Amino acid sequence: MPDAAGSPGAITRGEVAHLARLARIAMADDELDHLAGQLDVILAAVARVGEVAAADIPPTSHSVPMTNVFRPDEVRPSLTPAEALAGAPAAEDDRFRVPRILDEEL
Amino acid sequence: MTTATAGLTRLTASELAAALAAGEVSAAEATTAHLDRIATIDDRVGAFLHVDADGALAGARDVDDRRARGEALGPLAGVPLACKDVLTQRGVPTTAGSKILEGWRPPYDATIVARLRAGGVVILGKTNMDEFAMGSSTENSAYHPTHNPWDLDRVPGGSSGGSAAAVAAFEAPLAVGTDTGGSIRQPAALCGLVGVKPTYGGVSRYGLIAFSSSLDQAGPFARTVEDAALLHAVIAGHDPLDSTSIDAPVPPVVAAARRHDVAGMRVGVVRELAGEGYQSGVEQRFREAVDLLGRLGATVVEVSCPHFGYALPAYYLIAPSECSSNLARFDAMRYGLRVGDDGVAGVEEVMSATRAAGFGAEVKRRIILGTYALSSGYYDAYYGQAQKVRTLISRDFAAAYEQVDVLVSPTTPTTAFRLGERVDDPLAMYLADLATIPANLDGGAAMSLPCGVSPADGLPVGLQIMAPALADDRLYRVGGALEAAYVEQWGGPLATKGPPL
Amino acid sequence: MARYAPVLGLETHVELGTASKMFCGCSTKFGAPPNTHVCPTCLGLPGSLPVTNETAIRFTVMIGLALQCEIAPWCRFARKNYFYPDMPKDFQISQYDEPLCTDGHLDVVVAGEAFRVEIERVHLEEDTGKTLHVGGATGRIHGATHSLVDYNRAGIPLVEIVTKPVAGTGAAAPEAARAYVTELRELLRTLGVSDVRMEQGSLRCDVNTSLMPVGATAYGTRTETKNVNSLRSVERAVRSEIERQAGLLDAGRRIVQETRHWHEDSGTTSAGRSKEQAEDYRYFPEPDLVPLAPTREWVEQLRAGLPELPAARRRRLGDELGASAAELAAMGNAGVLDLVADTAAAGAPAAEARNFWLGYLLQKANEAGLDDPAELAITPAQVARVIVLVAAGILTATLARQVIDGVLAGEGDPDDVVATRGLQAVSDTDELGAVVDAAIDGQPAVAAKVRAGKVAAAGALVGAVMKATNGQANAAVVRQLILERLDGGG
C-alpha cells in the first residue's frame, strides 16, 4: 500500500508492485526495482507542482469551457457481430471468449 | 521513375492540387510517383509502418473518375498524404506504434480520415510514431526507429516522427500527426517543416487512439504554411461524435496564410522559454526571427508567463494519469495481442502477461506513474494539484494575450539529437517538450515554422508561434508572412534545402 | 433481535428505458442476439468517444425531482477505473463526488406506520456487458473453464439510487427494505423512465446490512448482499443477513466486511469477494465529456411536467374509494390499489372491489408466486363483472371464487365460465323449496325463533341450505323462502 499522502522518501519495490497490480502489468523483481529508481527521479521533478500555492485555484479539466453537449435519444446502426468480433483474440457463439475468471463469489 | 514523375514529389500540395485541377497530371500518376519515392528511400528513412498502395491507388483512380465526370472536388482532391498510425483507418492495419495492436484492422474510420477521403485526399499509408504517442524521438516505436532525412543518424523528433520524416523526405507533400505535448511541433522543428497543433477541440478526436484525452489534438504537417492551412481546413470542424469538439466555424486559416502581412500585430517573446537548456544556435535563429518580425511591421515586446516553469511537471502528471486510464482497455479481451491463454490461466494472469509483453518501457513507465498520481491518498497532491497549476498557466496565457496577439519562442531547446542519445534518460527526453507543453495545457493554437538551420550543426531550427483558442488564423498570418520573407532569403522553403536522399 | 438495531443501506440500479445507449446510438432493446447492438464506443475500441444521451439526463433529473432531491446546477461524469472482462474500456463512466441529484427522501409505510427513507444521491452511469460462464456446474463462475461475453448490455444507461443509512426500523427492517423497493419501483414505473422488471435486470438491488448493539453509538460493520432479484428476496435476504450477523455477534465473533451472494433456493447468503481491501478506483473527471449544467428553468419545467406520483395518487384514489387510512394502507401494501380503483371504475362497489382484491385474488397471487397481483390473468373489468353477478344473485360467494378460478385458467370471461361450467346460483324456488323445507325441519328450535320474530336467526337456516347445496344456492332467494315459510304459520 502506498505511503501516506505527501510523505517524502524513495518509492519502494512493494509500492511499484502494488501499482503494477492495479494496472494489470506483470513485472519481474528487477524490472520493479529499475522502475522504482526511475519513478523516484521523475516524481521528484513533478512534485514541483506542489510548490505553487493553489488552494483557491479551481482545477481545469477542459481547456475550452463548454457544457451540455448531448445527442438525441435515437438509435443508429450498430456493427455486425462479425465486425465486432473480427479483431477478437478468441470468439465462440458470436461472443468474446475470455479466460476463466477466478477469485469471485464462492 | 521518370524525371517528370520524380518532379511530382517536389511539388507543394498547393502546386500539385493546381496541376491536378488543370488536368496536367492525374491523381493516379501523382500517387504512383509518391509510392515510387517511398519504395526507393523508405528503407533508409523508416517513415512508414504500413504502405497501402492498393487503397491509395483505388482512391486516386476514384478522384480521377469523378473529375472526368465533371464533379466538383475539394481543394486537395488527388493530393497524397501520410497519416500517423494513431488514427483509425477502416480495414488498414492501425498499431499506434505498439505491439499490442499488431495486425489490428479497425472496423471504422476516424472522423479525420473520413473527411480526408471525402475530400479526395489520397492516404498513402500509416506512419511510424512513438508507441501510443509517448516520446519525443520516435525511438519508442515498437517496430523500428525513424531517421531524420536531414541526417539519417539523427532522430526526426516525436511522437509524430514518421509523419514529419515522410514530408521532409518528399514521400508525401502532406501528413497528419497528433500533438499532446509537442508531438507535431517538435518533429516539425527538427525536420524543417511547418507543423500545427490546432486549438484543442478544433479537430475531431473520434478515431484518434487516445493518449491524454484533455491534451491530444491532430494537426497538419507540410513544407509550406499555405499547404498546412489547406490541410487544416479540410480536417478541422465540429464533430457530433466528439463531445469536446468546438461547435464554431473553422478559423479562416487559408486566407490568413496568403496575407503575407503582419503590420500592426503585437508579438510577445516569452521570457521563461529561453536560457538554460536552449542551444545557442537555436536561440540565435530564434532572435533573428523575432528581429525579422519587427522589420516586417510587427511590434515585439517581452512578456512573462511566470508559471510556465511548472508546465513540464504538470504535464508529466496529467498526461500519464489520463493515459493510465485510456490504455486500460488493452486487456487482451476484445482485440489486439493475447498472451498466455493456455486454457488454465485465469483472466487476470492473461491480462497482466499480455500487457507486460505488448507495452514498451516508456508506456509502462507512464502507466505506472499515472496510476500512482491518481491513486487514493495521492490524487490531491499530484493530479489534483497539476490541474490547478494548469489553471494558473491558462491565466498566464490570458494575461499575455491582453498585451499581444501572438506569443513566440523557440519550438524546442535543441536541434535533432542522435539516435540512441537520450533513450536511457527519460527526464532528458522529456525536456524536449519544455516550450511546447504550455500550449497543450492551455488548449490554444500553436505552430512550428522553420526559421533556418543552426550555425553549429546545419540542422533545422523551428520558431514556435502561439495564439489564443479559436485564433488559429493568427498563426498562419504570422507564419505566412515570415515564410515569404525567408523564401526570398533562401530561394525556397527550408524543406527543399536539406541533403538529397 | 431486541439486542441489536439493524441499519440498512439500499443501492438500487435502474436501467433507463431510453431507446439508445448512454453514450452511443446502439439500441437498448432486451433480448437481441449477442453482440448485435455494439459499436466502437460501447465496445471501447481504440479511438472511440462517448456522447451523452439527452433523454437519459432528463429521466435522471425526473427521478431526482420525484425523490425530492436537489438537482446539481453543475456536475461532471467521472471515470471509475477497474479491470473486468465485461468492462469494454476497463473503466466505467459514472459519477463520483458530483452526483446529479442529492439529498432527497421517499416515504413508505412499514407495519402500518409512515417511515421516511432518506436518499443520499441519484447518479448516472453505464451498464456493463454480460458474461456467461462455461464449463462449470450451473453456469456459475466456480469451476468454469472460460467465459463468453456479450456487450449488448454494455453502455445502457444506469441510474444508481443510494439511501442514507436506514435506521430505526427495528424488527421491521426486512419489511422496510421491501416497502422501500416496492414504492421506489412504483415511482419509477409511474415516471415512465424504466420498465423496472427485476426478473429482467432492469431493476437491481444491493442491500447493505449492519447491526448496532442497542445503546452503541457507532455503526457496526456492514456487509453488502447482491443477487437480490425480487421484492420477496429483498425481504428474505435482509432477514437472513440480520439473523446471521446476530448469531455471529452473540457468539462473540466479528462481522467481516464483505460482499455476500443471496441464494434464493436455500434462503441464505454466502461469502463472496472480501471488501477488507477496497479496490482503489482512482476516480477523476471524465476528460472526454463536458460538464452537465441543467438550468433552473429546465429543471422547473421538468418538475411541472411530472405525472401524478404514487403517494398523491393513492391519497386521491383512497378519497374516491371512500377508504379509511388503514384500508388504504392495506391496499397499498398488497399492491392492489390501482386494481381496486379500476374495478370500482368498471362498475363494482368500492368495498366489494376491495374485499375481492385483498381477499381471494391476493391469495391466488401469492399461490402463484407473483410479486405483483396485476400479473394475475384476470382484469379489473372481469372482477367487476363477477361482483355484479354476485350482487344480482346469480353467483354466490363460493361460486364467485370458482368463476374467478375459471377466468384465471384461461376459460374466458366470467359469463363464459358461468355458462360453460354451469355455475349459476340456484334461484329457482321450486328447486330450492325442498332443501329449504329440509333445513327448517332439521332445526325446529331455530325455526321457532324466526316465527317468533327473531329474523336474524334465519341465518343459521340459510347456512344449512348453502351447505346442503355446496354453496350454489342464491342466498338471498333462500333467505326469502325461509322467511316466507316461517311467517304467518305453515
PDB file of N, CA and C in Angstrom, chain C residues 240-279:
ATOM      1  N   SER C 240     -32.420 -12.767   6.557  1.00  0.00           N
ATOM      2  CA  SER C 240     -31.376 -13.790   6.670  1.00  0.00           C
ATOM      3  C   SER C 240     -30.063 -13.188   7.152  1.00  0.00           C
ATOM      4  N   GLU C 241     -29.711 -12.056   6.609  1.00  0.00           N
ATOM      5  CA  GLU C 241     -28.430 -11.457   6.950  1.00  0.00           C
ATOM      6  C   GLU C 241     -28.438 -10.921   8.389  1.00  0.00           C
ATOM      7  N   ILE C 242     -29.578 -10.342   8.793  1.00  0.00           N
ATOM      8  CA  ILE C 242     -29.683  -9.857  10.177  1.00  0.00           C
ATOM      9  C   ILE C 242     -29.513 -11.030  11.140  1.00  0.00           C
ATOM     10  N   GLU C 243     -30.181 -12.129  10.837  1.00  0.00           N
ATOM     11  CA  GLU C 243     -30.087 -13.297  11.714  1.00  0.00           C
ATOM     12  C   GLU C 243     -28.659 -13.836  11.750  1.00  0.00           C
ATOM     13  N   ARG C 244     -28.033 -13.880  10.582  1.00  0.00           N
ATOM     14  CA  ARG C 244     -26.662 -14.408  10.525  1.00  0.00           C
ATOM     15  C   ARG C 244     -25.730 -13.552  11.367  1.00  0.00           C
ATOM     16  N   GLN C 245     -25.846 -12.234  11.183  1.00  0.00           N
ATOM     17  CA  GLN C 245     -24.945 -11.339  11.904  1.00  0.00           C
ATOM     18  C   GLN C 245     -25.224 -11.389  13.405  1.00  0.00           C
ATOM     19  N   ALA C 246     -26.513 -11.455  13.752  1.00  0.00           N
ATOM     20  CA  ALA C 246     -26.846 -11.515  15.179  1.00  0.00           C
ATOM     21  C   ALA C 246     -26.238 -12.772  15.799  1.00  0.00           C
ATOM     22  N   GLY C 247     -26.318 -13.867  15.049  1.00  0.00           N
ATOM     23  CA  GLY C 247     -25.731 -15.112  15.550  1.00  0.00           C
ATOM     24  C   GLY C 247     -24.242 -14.978  15.788  1.00  0.00           C
ATOM     25  N   LEU C 248     -23.551 -14.359  14.857  1.00  0.00           N
ATOM     26  CA  LEU C 248     -22.099 -14.176  14.999  1.00  0.00           C
ATOM     27  C   LEU C 248     -21.782 -13.285  16.197  1.00  0.00           C
ATOM     28  N   LEU C 249     -22.514 -12.188  16.303  1.00  0.00           N
ATOM     29  CA  LEU C 249     -22.226 -11.253  17.392  1.00  0.00           C
ATOM     30  C   LEU C 249     -22.523 -11.891  18.745  1.00  0.00           C
ATOM     31  N   ASP C 250     -23.618 -12.659  18.794  1.00  0.00           N
ATOM     32  CA  ASP C 250     -23.948 -13.345  20.047  1.00  0.00           C
ATOM     33  C   ASP C 250     -22.830 -14.292  20.454  1.00  0.00           C
ATOM     34  N   ALA C 251     -22.204 -14.903  19.441  1.00  0.00           N
ATOM     35  CA  ALA C 251     -21.128 -15.859  19.734  1.00  0.00           C
ATOM     36  C   ALA C 251     -19.803 -15.153  19.974  1.00  0.00           C
ATOM     37  N   GLY C 252     -19.832 -13.828  20.026  1.00  0.00           N
ATOM     38  CA  GLY C 252     -18.610 -13.075  20.294  1.00  0.00           C
ATOM     39  C   GLY C 252     -17.692 -12.951  19.096  1.00  0.00           C
ATOM     40  N   ARG C 253     -18.179 -13.298  17.890  1.00  0.00           N
ATOM     41  CA  ARG C 253     -17.311 -13.223  16.707  1.00  0.00           C
ATOM     42  C   ARG C 253     -17.547 -11.887  16.006  1.00  0.00           C
ATOM     43  N   ARG C 254     -16.612 -11.544  15.094  1.00  0.00           N
ATOM     44  CA  ARG C 254     -16.785 -10.264  14.418  1.00  0.00           C
ATOM     45  C   ARG C 254     -17.360 -10.442  13.020  1.00  0.00           C
ATOM     46  N   ILE C 255     -17.977  -9.392  12.540  1.00  0.00           N
ATOM     47  CA  ILE C 255     -18.534  -9.407  11.186  1.00  0.00           C
ATOM     48  C   ILE C 255     -17.430  -9.017  10.208  1.00  0.00           C
ATOM     49  N   VAL C 256     -17.271  -9.815   9.174  1.00  0.00           N
ATOM     50  CA  VAL C 256     -16.286  -9.482   8.148  1.00  0.00           C
ATOM     51  C   VAL C 256     -16.943  -8.563   7.115  1.00  0.00           C
ATOM     52  N   GLN C 257     -16.272  -7.464   6.798  1.00  0.00           N
ATOM     53  CA  GLN C 257     -16.835  -6.579   5.776  1.00  0.00           C
ATOM     54  C   GLN C 257     -16.623  -7.238   4.418  1.00  0.00           C
ATOM     55  N   GLU C 258     -17.703  -7.659   3.798  1.00  0.00           N
ATOM     56  CA  GLU C 258     -17.565  -8.419   2.560  1.00  0.00           C
ATOM     57  C   GLU C 258     -18.819  -8.289   1.720  1.00  0.00           C
ATOM     58  N   THR C 259     -18.690  -8.760   0.487  1.00  0.00           N
ATOM     59  CA  THR C 259     -19.854  -8.862  -0.379  1.00  0.00           C
ATOM     60  C   THR C 259     -20.405 -10.266  -0.220  1.00  0.00           C
ATOM     61  N   ARG C 260     -21.712 -10.369  -0.050  1.00  0.00           N
ATOM     62  CA  ARG C 260     -22.319 -11.695   0.074  1.00  0.00           C
ATOM     63  C   ARG C 260     -23.308 -11.906  -1.073  1.00  0.00           C
ATOM     64  N   HIS C 261     -23.488 -13.145  -1.412  1.00  0.00           N
ATOM     65  CA  HIS C 261     -24.319 -13.510  -2.548  1.00  0.00           C
ATOM     66  C   HIS C 261     -25.584 -14.158  -2.016  1.00  0.00           C
ATOM     67  N   TRP C 262     -26.761 -13.667  -2.401  1.00  0.00           N
ATOM     68  CA  TRP C 262     -28.026 -14.234  -1.918  1.00  0.00           C
ATOM     69  C   TRP C 262     -28.409 -15.436  -2.776  1.00  0.00           C
ATOM     70  N   HIS C 263     -28.787 -16.517  -2.116  1.00  0.00           N
ATOM     71  CA  HIS C 263     -29.244 -17.715  -2.812  1.00  0.00           C
ATOM     72  C   HIS C 263     -30.718 -17.901  -2.552  1.00  0.00           C
ATOM     73  N   GLU C 264     -31.520 -17.734  -3.578  1.00  0.00           N
ATOM     74  CA  GLU C 264     -32.971 -17.807  -3.456  1.00  0.00           C
ATOM     75  C   GLU C 264     -33.420 -19.195  -2.999  1.00  0.00           C
ATOM     76  N   ASP C 265     -32.779 -20.216  -3.540  1.00  0.00           N
ATOM     77  CA  ASP C 265     -33.230 -21.584  -3.232  1.00  0.00           C
ATOM     78  C   ASP C 265     -32.993 -21.960  -1.776  1.00  0.00           C
ATOM     79  N   SER C 266     -31.823 -21.648  -1.269  1.00  0.00           N
ATOM     80  CA  SER C 266     -31.535 -22.057   0.110  1.00  0.00           C
ATOM     81  C   SER C 266     -31.956 -21.002   1.114  1.00  0.00           C
ATOM     82  N   GLY C 267     -32.246 -19.804   0.646  1.00  0.00           N
ATOM     83  CA  GLY C 267     -32.651 -18.748   1.569  1.00  0.00           C
ATOM     84  C   GLY C 267     -31.517 -18.272   2.454  1.00  0.00           C
ATOM     85  N   THR C 268     -30.298 -18.338   1.920  1.00  0.00           N
ATOM     86  CA  THR C 268     -29.136 -17.904   2.713  1.00  0.00           C
ATOM     87  C   THR C 268     -28.214 -17.058   1.856  1.00  0.00           C
ATOM     88  N   THR C 269     -27.253 -16.411   2.544  1.00  0.00           N
ATOM     89  CA  THR C 269     -26.208 -15.694   1.815  1.00  0.00           C
ATOM     90  C   THR C 269     -24.896 -16.445   1.983  1.00  0.00           C
ATOM     91  N   SER C 270     -24.027 -16.336   0.980  1.00  0.00           N
ATOM     92  CA  SER C 270     -22.689 -16.924   1.104  1.00  0.00           C
ATOM     93  C   SER C 270     -21.660 -15.850   0.841  1.00  0.00           C
ATOM     94  N   ALA C 271     -20.466 -16.065   1.353  1.00  0.00           N
ATOM     95  CA  ALA C 271     -19.418 -15.053   1.245  1.00  0.00           C
ATOM     96  C   ALA C 271     -18.911 -14.947  -0.179  1.00  0.00           C
ATOM     97  N   GLY C 272     -18.637 -13.756  -0.602  1.00  0.00           N
ATOM     98  CA  GLY C 272     -18.055 -13.518  -1.922  1.00  0.00           C
ATOM     99  C   GLY C 272     -16.723 -12.828  -1.755  1.00  0.00           C
ATOM    100  N   ARG C 273     -16.496 -11.826  -2.606  1.00  0.00           N
ATOM    101  CA  ARG C 273     -15.240 -11.087  -2.514  1.00  0.00           C
ATOM    102  C   ARG C 273     -15.135 -10.376  -1.172  1.00  0.00           C
ATOM    103  N   SER C 274     -13.981 -10.429  -0.564  1.00  0.00           N
ATOM    104  CA  SER C 274     -13.784  -9.689   0.671  1.00  0.00           C
ATOM    105  C   SER C 274     -13.616  -8.211   0.347  1.00  0.00           C
ATOM    106  N   LYS C 275     -14.252  -7.372   1.140  1.00  0.00           N
ATOM    107  CA  LYS C 275     -14.116  -5.935   0.907  1.00  0.00           C
ATOM    108  C   LYS C 275     -13.156  -5.309   1.905  1.00  0.00           C
ATOM    109  N   GLU C 276     -12.391  -6.137   2.601  1.00  0.00           N
ATOM    110  CA  GLU C 276     -11.457  -5.587   3.586  1.00  0.00           C
ATOM    111  C   GLU C 276     -10.488  -4.649   2.879  1.00  0.00           C
ATOM    112  N   GLN C 277      -9.952  -5.118   1.729  1.00  0.00           N
ATOM    113  CA  GLN C 277      -9.043  -4.255   0.957  1.00  0.00           C
ATOM    114  C   GLN C 277      -9.847  -3.689  -0.193  1.00  0.00           C
ATOM    115  N   ALA C 278     -10.414  -2.521   0.011  1.00  0.00           N
ATOM    116  CA  ALA C 278     -11.271  -1.950  -1.018  1.00  0.00           C
ATOM    117  C   ALA C 278     -10.457  -1.625  -2.258  1.00  0.00           C
ATOM    118  N   GLU C 279     -11.027  -1.871  -3.422  1.00  0.00           N
ATOM    119  CA  GLU C 279     -10.369  -1.561  -4.680  1.00  0.00           C
ATOM    120  C   GLU C 279     -10.195  -0.054  -4.802  1.00  0.00           C
TER     121      GLU C 279
END
